[in-house]
Structure formats: structure tokens, C-alpha cells
Amino acid sequence: MNDIEKELEQIQTEAEMAEFHKNYLSKTGKLTMMMAGLKDLPASERAEAGKRYNELKRAIESQFFKKQASLRAKAVNEKLKNDPLIDITIPAIKKTQGSLHPITHLTRRVAEICSSMGFLVVDGNEVVTEFENFDAVNIPADHPARDMQDTFWLTNGKLLKTQTSALQHEILKKHGPVVSAIFPGRCYRNEATDASHEFSFFQCEGMMVGENISIANLIYVMKTILSQIFGREIEVRLRPGFFPFVEPGFELDGSCPFCGGKGCSVCKHSGWIELGGCGMIHENVLKMADVNPEQYQGFAFGFGLTRLAMMQYAINDVRLLNSGNLEFLRGIKR
Ligand code: DAH
């Protein structure tokens, strides 16, 4: 052991450590100065001396840092033992990491899938006009379809949107006539709540408009989105259905992602699950957004993100999703 190492070993306090650092390892310390002196040696000795110098410096630095860590640990332990305000027997506070809400998680997944197919992802307003929510999607004031979607009206005459379809008009006007977009979002309805009804829930709407867009395109897109969400091949089945903004309109079923269509308790042994509605966009909707239906056609679809999340995460009461109940949210495996 050389003299420097001996000196280091005898150190007892952090102040002495600082002094040692200043004397040997700092910019003006002896070891650093030695390095500067190497350049005065004859060239033949310089390489060998440089090597030895580096080894010495590294060895001393490593001992220095080891000693510093152990002195610090000792000081902390002393403090913990002697400080009357610190009780080391109290159990540690468990920190839990936050996570995305299941709906947010699913929405982002759908957005990712659709943008990979070239769809815009549009974030629309929750407050919309009566025109956007109803008239622009072919539901005039006297249409009975309005009765099924009562909502919360604001004093300024606007309303909380009852369906993501309310954004169709704005998107067509802004991005049309050739556009592919999805628009997930929160909807509201004036409903009595129970395990499967909430006054507020999430839907995801989608639209593809252009020249020569057909039902075959619709089926392909639906099949791709659903198969990717569930991570397995999903078959799509269209049944005739009425929605004022599409013609023809369909109810959209997917083969049950849980049993693959064989029948299980989730699909009530039918092999199919009802997922939403879809169809070819009604010419009135296109016309109202200044899109010429002679030249352009398109499909639209809408499905319940909340319903999908309930299915995927086996949630049996929709109200839990709005509850802010952390116990419940932590229990969900995303
Ligand atoms: N807006 C409909 C609802 O809330 C869902 C829907 C059906 C959307 C058919 C569509 C569609 O785009 O084509 O019940």
C-alpha cells in the first residue's frame, strides 16, 4: 500500500474526505498535477509512466468512492438512530403507480388501429348544436328517432351530444368530400341509470367517403378493426337495421371473441355479439355537407366503446366506469 492509500484509509470524517479530494483528486490536486508532469519525461518513458499513473489514479479513485459511500451510510444510520422525529419502525408508504382508465386505454387502441389504416382521428366537442346532433344527420324536428335520444339541453339552445354521429357534418364540411375519419367521444342521454344504462357513455364513430366506396369496404374495415381489438379473427354479420342517416342501414354483429362463435355465456349461446350500427351514408347527409352524392358515396359506423370495454374487461355494471372507484379500476387488467 502506498502513502496515499494509507492516508485514505485513516480518514474518519466526511470533512477529511473533502480535504483528501482537494489535495489529490481535484483539478489542482497532486495526482492531477503528476499527469501534467508526464509531458516533460523523455518520449521513451512517457507511455509506460502514463500507464502506471492511470492505474494508480483509478485505484485511488475507486477506494475514495467506496470509502465515501460507507461514511455516508454510517452518517445516515447515526442520524436515524438519534433523531427523535424519525420513527424507523413505521411501515413504508406504498406508492401505487397510476394507469389509464379502461375506456381511455381502449380508445387509444382503436385510434392506433384506425390511423394505421389511414383514418384521421378527430376529437369532437361534447356540446353541439341541435342541427349537428339531429337535423344534419337526417333527423328533422318531427322525426320519431329524436324521442329515443333525449339529452341535456343547455340554456343557450345547444345540447350535450347524444351520439358521435353529431360530428359527421362538421367533419364532412371540413375534410370532405374525400375523407376517412374516426371520432371517438363521450355521449349523453337523459336516461334512468341501472347496471347497463348510464347518462354518459362513450361511442366510436367512423366514416369513409370517396368515389366508389361500397359495403364491401365497410365490411373489410369493420372486420379489421374488430379482429385487431380482440386479437383474433372476427367475422362480421350485417342485419338490416334502421338509422335515419344511412341507407341501407345495418345492425352490426361480430362473431363472439370469447368462444370464437361456438356459443358461451357472453354471447348468450348465439355465437354473435351485437356491436353497433352502420350503413351507407344517406344522400341527405352528404348533400347537407355540400358533398355531391352523384359523385361520392361512403359508409358510416358507430359502436359503443363503453359496451366494448365492459365486454373486454368483464365489467358487469356500467356505473363503475364513471364512479372514480380506484379499488375497481386497479382490479382491471388492461
Ligand atoms: N348513432 C347511432 C346510435 O347512437 C349509432 C350508429 C348507427 C352510427 C349507424 C352510425 C351508423 O354511423 O351508420 O345509436
PDB file of N, CA and C and ligand atoms in Angstrom, residues 133 137 139 148-149 162-166 168 183 187 189 201 203-207 218 241-252 275-281 299-304, ligand 1:
ATOM      1  N   ASN A 133     -76.486  17.562 -34.096  1.00  0.00           N
ATOM      2  CA  ASN A 133     -76.837  16.292 -33.460  1.00  0.00           C
ATOM      3  C   ASN A 133     -77.994  15.588 -34.170  1.00  0.00           C
ATOM      4  N   VAL A 137     -77.930  14.952 -39.515  1.00  0.00           N
ATOM      5  CA  VAL A 137     -77.858  13.508 -39.775  1.00  0.00           C
ATOM      6  C   VAL A 137     -79.265  12.961 -40.059  1.00  0.00           C
ATOM      7  N   ILE A 139     -82.287  13.727 -39.068  1.00  0.00           N
ATOM      8  CA  ILE A 139     -83.323  13.539 -38.036  1.00  0.00           C
ATOM      9  C   ILE A 139     -83.975  14.908 -37.802  1.00  0.00           C
ATOM     10  N   MET A 148     -85.965   8.830 -28.932  1.00  0.00           N
ATOM     11  CA  MET A 148     -85.132   7.804 -28.324  1.00  0.00           C
ATOM     12  C   MET A 148     -83.820   8.376 -27.792  1.00  0.00           C
ATOM     13  N   GLN A 149     -83.559   9.621 -28.122  1.00  0.00           N
ATOM     14  CA  GLN A 149     -82.293  10.213 -27.690  1.00  0.00           C
ATOM     15  C   GLN A 149     -82.525  11.552 -27.003  1.00  0.00           C
ATOM     16  N   THR A 162     -75.789  13.325 -28.176  1.00  0.00           N
ATOM     17  CA  THR A 162     -76.357  12.022 -27.792  1.00  0.00           C
ATOM     18  C   THR A 162     -75.683  10.897 -28.554  1.00  0.00           C
ATOM     19  N   GLN A 163     -74.959  11.267 -29.609  1.00  0.00           N
ATOM     20  CA  GLN A 163     -74.328  10.251 -30.451  1.00  0.00           C
ATOM     21  C   GLN A 163     -73.120  10.889 -31.131  1.00  0.00           C
ATOM     22  N   THR A 164     -72.095  10.072 -31.385  1.00  0.00           N
ATOM     23  CA  THR A 164     -70.918  10.619 -32.066  1.00  0.00           C
ATOM     24  C   THR A 164     -71.260  10.991 -33.508  1.00  0.00           C
ATOM     25  N   SER A 165     -72.391  10.478 -34.023  1.00  0.00           N
ATOM     26  CA  SER A 165     -72.829  10.860 -35.374  1.00  0.00           C
ATOM     27  C   SER A 165     -72.960  12.369 -35.502  1.00  0.00           C
ATOM     28  N   ALA A 166     -73.115  13.054 -34.370  1.00  0.00           N
ATOM     29  CA  ALA A 166     -73.265  14.514 -34.375  1.00  0.00           C
ATOM     30  C   ALA A 166     -72.061  15.215 -34.995  1.00  0.00           C
ATOM     31  N   GLN A 168     -70.463  14.077 -37.741  1.00  0.00           N
ATOM     32  CA  GLN A 168     -70.347  13.747 -39.170  1.00  0.00           C
ATOM     33  C   GLN A 168     -70.342  14.990 -40.043  1.00  0.00           C
ATOM     34  N   PHE A 183     -64.090   9.131 -34.965  1.00  0.00           N
ATOM     35  CA  PHE A 183     -64.266  10.159 -33.937  1.00  0.00           C
ATOM     36  C   PHE A 183     -64.860   9.545 -32.686  1.00  0.00           C
ATOM     37  N   CYS A 187     -70.793  10.623 -25.032  1.00  0.00           N
ATOM     38  CA  CYS A 187     -72.164  10.973 -25.405  1.00  0.00           C
ATOM     39  C   CYS A 187     -73.018  11.041 -24.146  1.00  0.00           C
ATOM     40  N   ARG A 189     -77.177  10.881 -22.586  1.00  0.00           N
ATOM     41  CA  ARG A 189     -78.619  10.727 -22.804  1.00  0.00           C
ATOM     42  C   ARG A 189     -79.329  10.866 -21.480  1.00  0.00           C
ATOM     43  N   PHE A 201     -71.771   7.933 -21.689  1.00  0.00           N
ATOM     44  CA  PHE A 201     -71.050   6.739 -22.144  1.00  0.00           C
ATOM     45  C   PHE A 201     -70.230   7.115 -23.372  1.00  0.00           C
ATOM     46  N   GLN A 203     -68.863   6.366 -27.340  1.00  0.00           N
ATOM     47  CA  GLN A 203     -69.044   5.688 -28.631  1.00  0.00           C
ATOM     48  C   GLN A 203     -67.837   5.957 -29.508  1.00  0.00           C
ATOM     49  N   CYS A 204     -67.700   5.157 -30.549  1.00  0.00           N
ATOM     50  CA  CYS A 204     -66.715   5.495 -31.564  1.00  0.00           C
ATOM     51  C   CYS A 204     -67.405   5.448 -32.920  1.00  0.00           C
ATOM     52  N   GLU A 205     -67.334   6.564 -33.614  1.00  0.00           N
ATOM     53  CA  GLU A 205     -67.954   6.663 -34.935  1.00  0.00           C
ATOM     54  C   GLU A 205     -66.853   6.624 -35.984  1.00  0.00           C
ATOM     55  N   GLY A 206     -67.187   6.150 -37.156  1.00  0.00           N
ATOM     56  CA  GLY A 206     -66.200   6.164 -38.230  1.00  0.00           C
ATOM     57  C   GLY A 206     -66.902   6.448 -39.539  1.00  0.00           C
ATOM     58  N   MET A 207     -66.131   6.928 -40.502  1.00  0.00           N
ATOM     59  CA  MET A 207     -66.732   7.329 -41.768  1.00  0.00           C
ATOM     60  C   MET A 207     -65.674   7.214 -42.855  1.00  0.00           C
ATOM     61  N   LEU A 218     -66.847  -1.376 -46.226  1.00  0.00           N
ATOM     62  CA  LEU A 218     -67.349  -1.288 -44.851  1.00  0.00           C
ATOM     63  C   LEU A 218     -67.056  -2.592 -44.098  1.00  0.00           C
ATOM     64  N   GLY A 241     -81.118  -2.845 -40.506  1.00  0.00           N
ATOM     65  CA  GLY A 241     -81.433  -2.053 -39.311  1.00  0.00           C
ATOM     66  C   GLY A 241     -81.760  -0.650 -39.753  1.00  0.00           C
ATOM     67  N   PHE A 242     -82.530   0.072 -38.950  1.00  0.00           N
ATOM     68  CA  PHE A 242     -82.881   1.430 -39.371  1.00  0.00           C
ATOM     69  C   PHE A 242     -82.143   2.485 -38.559  1.00  0.00           C
ATOM     70  N   PHE A 243     -81.435   3.340 -39.247  1.00  0.00           N
ATOM     71  CA  PHE A 243     -80.858   4.543 -38.672  1.00  0.00           C
ATOM     72  C   PHE A 243     -81.077   5.630 -39.717  1.00  0.00           C
ATOM     73  N   PRO A 244     -81.620   6.776 -39.321  1.00  0.00           N
ATOM     74  CA  PRO A 244     -82.027   7.773 -40.323  1.00  0.00           C
ATOM     75  C   PRO A 244     -80.904   8.273 -41.222  1.00  0.00           C
ATOM     76  N   PHE A 245     -79.663   8.164 -40.757  1.00  0.00           N
ATOM     77  CA  PHE A 245     -78.556   8.769 -41.517  1.00  0.00           C
ATOM     78  C   PHE A 245     -77.869   7.803 -42.460  1.00  0.00           C
ATOM     79  N   VAL A 246     -78.357   6.569 -42.552  1.00  0.00           N
ATOM     80  CA  VAL A 246     -77.772   5.624 -43.509  1.00  0.00           C
ATOM     81  C   VAL A 246     -78.860   4.929 -44.329  1.00  0.00           C
ATOM     82  N   GLU A 247     -78.509   4.569 -45.536  1.00  0.00           N
ATOM     83  CA  GLU A 247     -79.463   3.882 -46.414  1.00  0.00           C
ATOM     84  C   GLU A 247     -78.687   3.093 -47.460  1.00  0.00           C
ATOM     85  N   PRO A 248     -78.621   1.786 -47.442  1.00  0.00           N
ATOM     86  CA  PRO A 248     -79.231   0.920 -46.439  1.00  0.00           C
ATOM     87  C   PRO A 248     -78.491   0.986 -45.102  1.00  0.00           C
ATOM     88  N   GLY A 249     -79.225   0.656 -44.038  1.00  0.00           N
ATOM     89  CA  GLY A 249     -78.638   0.653 -42.697  1.00  0.00           C
ATOM     90  C   GLY A 249     -78.593  -0.764 -42.144  1.00  0.00           C
ATOM     91  N   PHE A 250     -77.633  -1.008 -41.276  1.00  0.00           N
ATOM     92  CA  PHE A 250     -77.462  -2.362 -40.735  1.00  0.00           C
ATOM     93  C   PHE A 250     -77.171  -2.346 -39.240  1.00  0.00           C
ATOM     94  N   GLU A 251     -77.587  -3.419 -38.599  1.00  0.00           N
ATOM     95  CA  GLU A 251     -77.080  -3.724 -37.264  1.00  0.00           C
ATOM     96  C   GLU A 251     -75.814  -4.530 -37.494  1.00  0.00           C
ATOM     97  N   LEU A 252     -74.810  -4.219 -36.712  1.00  0.00           N
ATOM     98  CA  LEU A 252     -73.518  -4.863 -36.926  1.00  0.00           C
ATOM     99  C   LEU A 252     -73.257  -5.888 -35.815  1.00  0.00           C
ATOM    100  N   LEU A 275     -72.722  -5.231 -31.891  1.00  0.00           N
ATOM    101  CA  LEU A 275     -71.688  -4.251 -31.565  1.00  0.00           C
ATOM    102  C   LEU A 275     -72.060  -2.805 -31.893  1.00  0.00           C
ATOM    103  N   GLY A 276     -72.941  -2.618 -32.858  1.00  0.00           N
ATOM    104  CA  GLY A 276     -73.285  -1.232 -33.204  1.00  0.00           C
ATOM    105  C   GLY A 276     -74.102  -1.186 -34.472  1.00  0.00           C
ATOM    106  N   GLY A 277     -74.068  -0.002 -35.102  1.00  0.00           N
ATOM    107  CA  GLY A 277     -74.818   0.180 -36.332  1.00  0.00           C
ATOM    108  C   GLY A 277     -73.908   0.685 -37.430  1.00  0.00           C
ATOM    109  N   CYS A 278     -74.366   0.540 -38.655  1.00  0.00           N
ATOM    110  CA  CYS A 278     -73.548   1.028 -39.770  1.00  0.00           C
ATOM    111  C   CYS A 278     -74.412   1.088 -41.038  1.00  0.00           C
ATOM    112  N   GLY A 279     -73.830   1.575 -42.103  1.00  0.00           N
ATOM    113  CA  GLY A 279     -74.573   1.620 -43.357  1.00  0.00           C
ATOM    114  C   GLY A 279     -73.918   2.572 -44.332  1.00  0.00           C
ATOM    115  N   MET A 280     -74.582   2.731 -45.484  1.00  0.00           N
ATOM    116  CA  MET A 280     -74.086   3.678 -46.487  1.00  0.00           C
ATOM    117  C   MET A 280     -74.714   5.042 -46.162  1.00  0.00           C
ATOM    118  N   ILE A 281     -73.885   6.060 -46.104  1.00  0.00           N
ATOM    119  CA  ILE A 281     -74.344   7.392 -45.666  1.00  0.00           C
ATOM    120  C   ILE A 281     -75.486   7.898 -46.553  1.00  0.00           C
ATOM    121  N   PHE A 299     -69.440   5.073 -46.302  1.00  0.00           N
ATOM    122  CA  PHE A 299     -70.114   4.348 -45.217  1.00  0.00           C
ATOM    123  C   PHE A 299     -69.837   5.040 -43.889  1.00  0.00           C
ATOM    124  N   ALA A 300     -70.710   4.739 -42.918  1.00  0.00           N
ATOM    125  CA  ALA A 300     -70.510   5.237 -41.549  1.00  0.00           C
ATOM    126  C   ALA A 300     -70.774   4.080 -40.608  1.00  0.00           C
ATOM    127  N   PHE A 301     -70.145   4.112 -39.478  1.00  0.00           N
ATOM    128  CA  PHE A 301     -70.446   3.111 -38.458  1.00  0.00           C
ATOM    129  C   PHE A 301     -70.333   3.755 -37.087  1.00  0.00           C
ATOM    130  N   GLY A 302     -70.997   3.158 -36.122  1.00  0.00           N
ATOM    131  CA  GLY A 302     -70.889   3.657 -34.753  1.00  0.00           C
ATOM    132  C   GLY A 302     -71.008   2.488 -33.816  1.00  0.00           C
ATOM    133  N   PHE A 303     -70.065   2.381 -32.893  1.00  0.00           N
ATOM    134  CA  PHE A 303     -70.217   1.315 -31.894  1.00  0.00           C
ATOM    135  C   PHE A 303     -69.940   1.861 -30.499  1.00  0.00           C
ATOM    136  N   GLY A 304     -70.422   1.138 -29.522  1.00  0.00           N
ATOM    137  CA  GLY A 304     -70.293   1.596 -28.132  1.00  0.00           C
ATOM    138  C   GLY A 304     -68.946   1.197 -27.563  1.00  0.00           C
TER     139      GLY A 304
HETATM  140  N1  DAH B   1     -75.599   6.893 -33.802  1.00  0.00           N
HETATM  141  C1  DAH B   1     -76.148   5.565 -33.624  1.00  0.00           C
HETATM  142  C2  DAH B   1     -76.606   5.396 -32.189  1.00  0.00           C
HETATM  143  O1  DAH B   1     -76.151   6.092 -31.322  1.00  0.00           O
HETATM  144  C3  DAH B   1     -75.126   4.509 -33.971  1.00  0.00           C
HETATM  145  C4  DAH B   1     -74.873   4.425 -35.445  1.00  0.00           C
HETATM  146  C5  DAH B   1     -75.647   3.614 -36.241  1.00  0.00           C
HETATM  147  C6  DAH B   1     -73.889   5.180 -36.043  1.00  0.00           C
HETATM  148  C7  DAH B   1     -75.457   3.506 -37.598  1.00  0.00           C
HETATM  149  C8  DAH B   1     -73.672   5.115 -37.433  1.00  0.00           C
HETATM  150  C9  DAH B   1     -74.471   4.268 -38.192  1.00  0.00           C
HETATM  151  O2  DAH B   1     -72.728   5.817 -38.059  1.00  0.00           O
HETATM  152  O3  DAH B   1     -74.249   4.189 -39.521  1.00  0.00           O
HETATM  153  O4  DAH B   1     -77.412   4.563 -31.917  1.00  0.00           O
END
